[in-house]
Amino acid sequence: MRAPTLADVAALAGVSVSTAGRVLRDQGWPVEESLKERVRAAAIELGYVPNVMARTLRAGAPALVGLVIGNMLDPYYGEIAETVTCYSETTSRMLTMVCNMQRDPRLELDYCRRLWEHRVAGLILAGGGFDQFTYHDDLALLVEKMERSGVIVTTLSPRDLESPAFHTDNVEAGRCAARELIAVGHREIGILVGPIRNRVLTQRVAGITAACEEAGLSVHLVETEFGASWVAPAIAQMFEQRPTITAIVAASGVTSINVIRAVMATGRSVPEDISVIGIGGRAIGEWGAHMTRVDLGLETCGRAALDYIAARVEGRPTAPAFRLEPTIAGGGSVAPPK
């Protein structure tokens, strides 16, 4: 289905194309109020939004790209924001506007609408650790309308949308984490994870569990709430319920950064008593006491999403979306069990 044009709006409203354009640009041209109402009603009925790419190119101005991140205080999202904004400044004529949705799916929807109103050429959805199921259909409908109007939408995590996604294989990330622990001899493995309300964490936990089951092992899962303050009590609960655990997979960013401190608060040392492996970006290794981690290739994914938008805006061939293979970044928090 093609996107509605200004000519379609004019035909439905029964006015000339120039009159329809004057009304929708709203730049003070004298147009009768009744005609304005007809044009606006026709635009709403058709789902018309001016062609963002064409107008950007005609004006010779930098294309505006919206980046919606999950939580600005989370180093995972900070790394994504830094990557995309720096890359847009150095490699293209893109200007990136970062929106912090504070892990609120309703705010994600609101930011998408507002970015659309600001006539962004592209949109990158980078939110991950929050409820992605309750409002999924609302987001899918909104994204479809944005794309019909000419906005180029991409995601940096699996969102079950038609838009191209550039992200690491999260099932394989979970498998990598578990295999790293199993390879050095661990047989009692715990999983610490935030609220499992999205596809990313669902897939990571599935990967960890599958790798352990294939090795004839069971896992002990503890699910926390959002935020650093929940990590310490969750770790204490894990050891109370399963004191024989010798290794932990921290399956999300904030838990990864705080888990070593939480383990040490129980009187155990890392990696002498407990091995720990995280899943995330480079911030885990830098902030998490040199933690061994599964690297998610956040820079590669963020740059690829921006390259895709830039190519579409400029009418160049685009590279296909991908699921990146994760890699292990050694950090010294994994050792054989005693």
PDB file of N, CA, C and O in Angstrom, residues 107-140:
ATOM      1  N   LEU A 107       5.407   6.136  27.700  1.00  0.00           N
ATOM      2  CA  LEU A 107       6.242   7.264  27.325  1.00  0.00           C
ATOM      3  C   LEU A 107       6.955   6.995  26.009  1.00  0.00           C
ATOM      4  O   LEU A 107       7.195   7.907  25.215  1.00  0.00           O
ATOM      5  N   GLU A 108       7.290   5.726  25.749  1.00  0.00           N
ATOM      6  CA  GLU A 108       7.868   5.374  24.456  1.00  0.00           C
ATOM      7  C   GLU A 108       6.897   5.732  23.327  1.00  0.00           C
ATOM      8  O   GLU A 108       7.273   6.329  22.310  1.00  0.00           O
ATOM      9  N   LEU A 109       5.635   5.380  23.513  1.00  0.00           N
ATOM     10  CA  LEU A 109       4.617   5.717  22.515  1.00  0.00           C
ATOM     11  C   LEU A 109       4.500   7.224  22.344  1.00  0.00           C
ATOM     12  O   LEU A 109       4.416   7.736  21.222  1.00  0.00           O
ATOM     13  N   ASP A 110       4.516   7.939  23.454  1.00  0.00           N
ATOM     14  CA  ASP A 110       4.379   9.395  23.395  1.00  0.00           C
ATOM     15  C   ASP A 110       5.558  10.026  22.659  1.00  0.00           C
ATOM     16  O   ASP A 110       5.372  10.920  21.818  1.00  0.00           O
ATOM     17  N   TYR A 111       6.765   9.547  22.951  1.00  0.00           N
ATOM     18  CA  TYR A 111       7.942  10.098  22.266  1.00  0.00           C
ATOM     19  C   TYR A 111       7.898   9.798  20.776  1.00  0.00           C
ATOM     20  O   TYR A 111       8.282  10.633  19.948  1.00  0.00           O
ATOM     21  N   CYS A 112       7.446   8.610  20.407  1.00  0.00           N
ATOM     22  CA  CYS A 112       7.350   8.286  18.981  1.00  0.00           C
ATOM     23  C   CYS A 112       6.397   9.251  18.281  1.00  0.00           C
ATOM     24  O   CYS A 112       6.693   9.754  17.190  1.00  0.00           O
ATOM     25  N   ARG A 113       5.266   9.528  18.906  1.00  0.00           N
ATOM     26  CA  ARG A 113       4.299  10.460  18.306  1.00  0.00           C
ATOM     27  C   ARG A 113       4.901  11.851  18.185  1.00  0.00           C
ATOM     28  O   ARG A 113       4.750  12.533  17.160  1.00  0.00           O
ATOM     29  N   ARG A 114       5.581  12.291  19.247  1.00  0.00           N
ATOM     30  CA  ARG A 114       6.137  13.647  19.244  1.00  0.00           C
ATOM     31  C   ARG A 114       7.283  13.778  18.241  1.00  0.00           C
ATOM     32  O   ARG A 114       7.430  14.817  17.583  1.00  0.00           O
ATOM     33  N   LEU A 115       8.089  12.737  18.118  1.00  0.00           N
ATOM     34  CA  LEU A 115       9.154  12.764  17.106  1.00  0.00           C
ATOM     35  C   LEU A 115       8.554  12.800  15.705  1.00  0.00           C
ATOM     36  O   LEU A 115       9.078  13.475  14.809  1.00  0.00           O
ATOM     37  N   TRP A 116       7.471  12.083  15.510  1.00  0.00           N
ATOM     38  CA  TRP A 116       6.768  12.118  14.230  1.00  0.00           C
ATOM     39  C   TRP A 116       6.283  13.535  13.927  1.00  0.00           C
ATOM     40  O   TRP A 116       6.419  14.047  12.825  1.00  0.00           O
ATOM     41  N   GLU A 117       5.720  14.185  14.953  1.00  0.00           N
ATOM     42  CA  GLU A 117       5.254  15.561  14.780  1.00  0.00           C
ATOM     43  C   GLU A 117       6.403  16.503  14.438  1.00  0.00           C
ATOM     44  O   GLU A 117       6.214  17.503  13.740  1.00  0.00           O
ATOM     45  N   HIS A 118       7.605  16.191  14.931  1.00  0.00           N
ATOM     46  CA  HIS A 118       8.784  17.000  14.611  1.00  0.00           C
ATOM     47  C   HIS A 118       9.395  16.620  13.258  1.00  0.00           C
ATOM     48  O   HIS A 118      10.461  17.126  12.900  1.00  0.00           O
ATOM     49  N   ARG A 119       8.708  15.751  12.533  1.00  0.00           N
ATOM     50  CA  ARG A 119       9.100  15.402  11.175  1.00  0.00           C
ATOM     51  C   ARG A 119      10.486  14.763  11.098  1.00  0.00           C
ATOM     52  O   ARG A 119      11.319  15.141  10.267  1.00  0.00           O
ATOM     53  N   VAL A 120      10.738  13.792  11.988  1.00  0.00           N
ATOM     54  CA  VAL A 120      12.009  13.088  11.906  1.00  0.00           C
ATOM     55  C   VAL A 120      12.063  12.283  10.620  1.00  0.00           C
ATOM     56  O   VAL A 120      11.050  11.786  10.120  1.00  0.00           O
ATOM     57  N   ALA A 121      13.261  12.151  10.064  1.00  0.00           N
ATOM     58  CA  ALA A 121      13.446  11.301   8.889  1.00  0.00           C
ATOM     59  C   ALA A 121      13.551   9.845   9.289  1.00  0.00           C
ATOM     60  O   ALA A 121      13.172   8.953   8.535  1.00  0.00           O
ATOM     61  N   GLY A 122      14.104   9.602  10.483  1.00  0.00           N
ATOM     62  CA  GLY A 122      14.284   8.231  10.940  1.00  0.00           C
ATOM     63  C   GLY A 122      14.054   8.107  12.429  1.00  0.00           C
ATOM     64  O   GLY A 122      14.101   9.091  13.177  1.00  0.00           O
ATOM     65  N   LEU A 123      13.816   6.891  12.863  1.00  0.00           N
ATOM     66  CA  LEU A 123      13.573   6.600  14.279  1.00  0.00           C
ATOM     67  C   LEU A 123      14.293   5.304  14.634  1.00  0.00           C
ATOM     68  O   LEU A 123      14.176   4.298  13.928  1.00  0.00           O
ATOM     69  N   ILE A 124      15.068   5.344  15.732  1.00  0.00           N
ATOM     70  CA  ILE A 124      15.730   4.146  16.253  1.00  0.00           C
ATOM     71  C   ILE A 124      15.131   3.834  17.612  1.00  0.00           C
ATOM     72  O   ILE A 124      15.228   4.650  18.545  1.00  0.00           O
ATOM     73  N   LEU A 125      14.508   2.675  17.749  1.00  0.00           N
ATOM     74  CA  LEU A 125      13.945   2.244  19.027  1.00  0.00           C
ATOM     75  C   LEU A 125      14.984   1.396  19.740  1.00  0.00           C
ATOM     76  O   LEU A 125      15.313   0.298  19.297  1.00  0.00           O
ATOM     77  N   ALA A 126      15.524   1.942  20.835  1.00  0.00           N
ATOM     78  CA  ALA A 126      16.607   1.257  21.548  1.00  0.00           C
ATOM     79  C   ALA A 126      16.204   0.828  22.946  1.00  0.00           C
ATOM     80  O   ALA A 126      17.037   0.385  23.722  1.00  0.00           O
ATOM     81  N   GLY A 127      14.932   0.983  23.291  1.00  0.00           N
ATOM     82  CA  GLY A 127      14.480   0.560  24.611  1.00  0.00           C
ATOM     83  C   GLY A 127      14.503  -0.951  24.726  1.00  0.00           C
ATOM     84  O   GLY A 127      14.136  -1.649  23.788  1.00  0.00           O
ATOM     85  N   GLY A 128      14.916  -1.472  25.897  1.00  0.00           N
ATOM     86  CA  GLY A 128      14.990  -2.916  26.058  1.00  0.00           C
ATOM     87  C   GLY A 128      14.357  -3.429  27.324  1.00  0.00           C
ATOM     88  O   GLY A 128      13.421  -4.204  27.289  1.00  0.00           O
ATOM     89  N   GLY A 129      14.854  -2.988  28.493  1.00  0.00           N
ATOM     90  CA  GLY A 129      14.440  -3.594  29.746  1.00  0.00           C
ATOM     91  C   GLY A 129      13.166  -3.024  30.330  1.00  0.00           C
ATOM     92  O   GLY A 129      13.173  -2.344  31.343  1.00  0.00           O
ATOM     93  N   PHE A 130      12.026  -3.308  29.708  1.00  0.00           N
ATOM     94  CA  PHE A 130      10.749  -2.839  30.252  1.00  0.00           C
ATOM     95  C   PHE A 130       9.642  -3.696  29.652  1.00  0.00           C
ATOM     96  O   PHE A 130       9.882  -4.573  28.813  1.00  0.00           O
ATOM     97  N   ASP A 131       8.416  -3.456  30.066  1.00  0.00           N
ATOM     98  CA  ASP A 131       7.271  -4.210  29.563  1.00  0.00           C
ATOM     99  C   ASP A 131       7.044  -3.886  28.083  1.00  0.00           C
ATOM    100  O   ASP A 131       6.617  -2.788  27.743  1.00  0.00           O
ATOM    101  N   GLN A 132       7.318  -4.851  27.220  1.00  0.00           N
ATOM    102  CA  GLN A 132       7.131  -4.643  25.783  1.00  0.00           C
ATOM    103  C   GLN A 132       5.914  -5.386  25.236  1.00  0.00           C
ATOM    104  O   GLN A 132       5.706  -5.416  24.035  1.00  0.00           O
ATOM    105  N   PHE A 133       5.135  -5.974  26.110  1.00  0.00           N
ATOM    106  CA  PHE A 133       4.015  -6.778  25.654  1.00  0.00           C
ATOM    107  C   PHE A 133       2.678  -6.047  25.745  1.00  0.00           C
ATOM    108  O   PHE A 133       1.858  -6.127  24.830  1.00  0.00           O
ATOM    109  N   THR A 134       2.452  -5.324  26.836  1.00  0.00           N
ATOM    110  CA  THR A 134       1.143  -4.708  27.074  1.00  0.00           C
ATOM    111  C   THR A 134       0.742  -3.749  25.962  1.00  0.00           C
ATOM    112  O   THR A 134      -0.406  -3.739  25.527  1.00  0.00           O
ATOM    113  N   TYR A 135       1.699  -2.935  25.501  1.00  0.00           N
ATOM    114  CA  TYR A 135       1.384  -1.911  24.508  1.00  0.00           C
ATOM    115  C   TYR A 135       1.957  -2.234  23.128  1.00  0.00           C
ATOM    116  O   TYR A 135       2.097  -1.345  22.296  1.00  0.00           O
ATOM    117  N   HIS A 136       2.261  -3.514  22.911  1.00  0.00           N
ATOM    118  CA  HIS A 136       2.900  -3.880  21.642  1.00  0.00           C
ATOM    119  C   HIS A 136       2.037  -3.524  20.444  1.00  0.00           C
ATOM    120  O   HIS A 136       2.529  -2.962  19.446  1.00  0.00           O
ATOM    121  N   ASP A 137       0.753  -3.852  20.494  1.00  0.00           N
ATOM    122  CA  ASP A 137      -0.116  -3.605  19.337  1.00  0.00           C
ATOM    123  C   ASP A 137      -0.247  -2.108  19.058  1.00  0.00           C
ATOM    124  O   ASP A 137      -0.306  -1.691  17.893  1.00  0.00           O
ATOM    125  N   ASP A 138      -0.291  -1.299  20.120  1.00  0.00           N
ATOM    126  CA  ASP A 138      -0.356   0.155  19.936  1.00  0.00           C
ATOM    127  C   ASP A 138       0.903   0.670  19.245  1.00  0.00           C
ATOM    128  O   ASP A 138       0.840   1.513  18.342  1.00  0.00           O
ATOM    129  N   LEU A 139       2.056   0.138  19.669  1.00  0.00           N
ATOM    130  CA  LEU A 139       3.314   0.564  19.063  1.00  0.00           C
ATOM    131  C   LEU A 139       3.386   0.114  17.606  1.00  0.00           C
ATOM    132  O   LEU A 139       3.800   0.884  16.730  1.00  0.00           O
ATOM    133  N   ALA A 140       2.977  -1.124  17.340  1.00  0.00           N
ATOM    134  CA  ALA A 140       3.040  -1.640  15.970  1.00  0.00           C
ATOM    135  C   ALA A 140       2.184  -0.800  15.029  1.00  0.00           C
ATOM    136  O   ALA A 140       2.590  -0.491  13.899  1.00  0.00           O
TER     137      ALA A 140
END
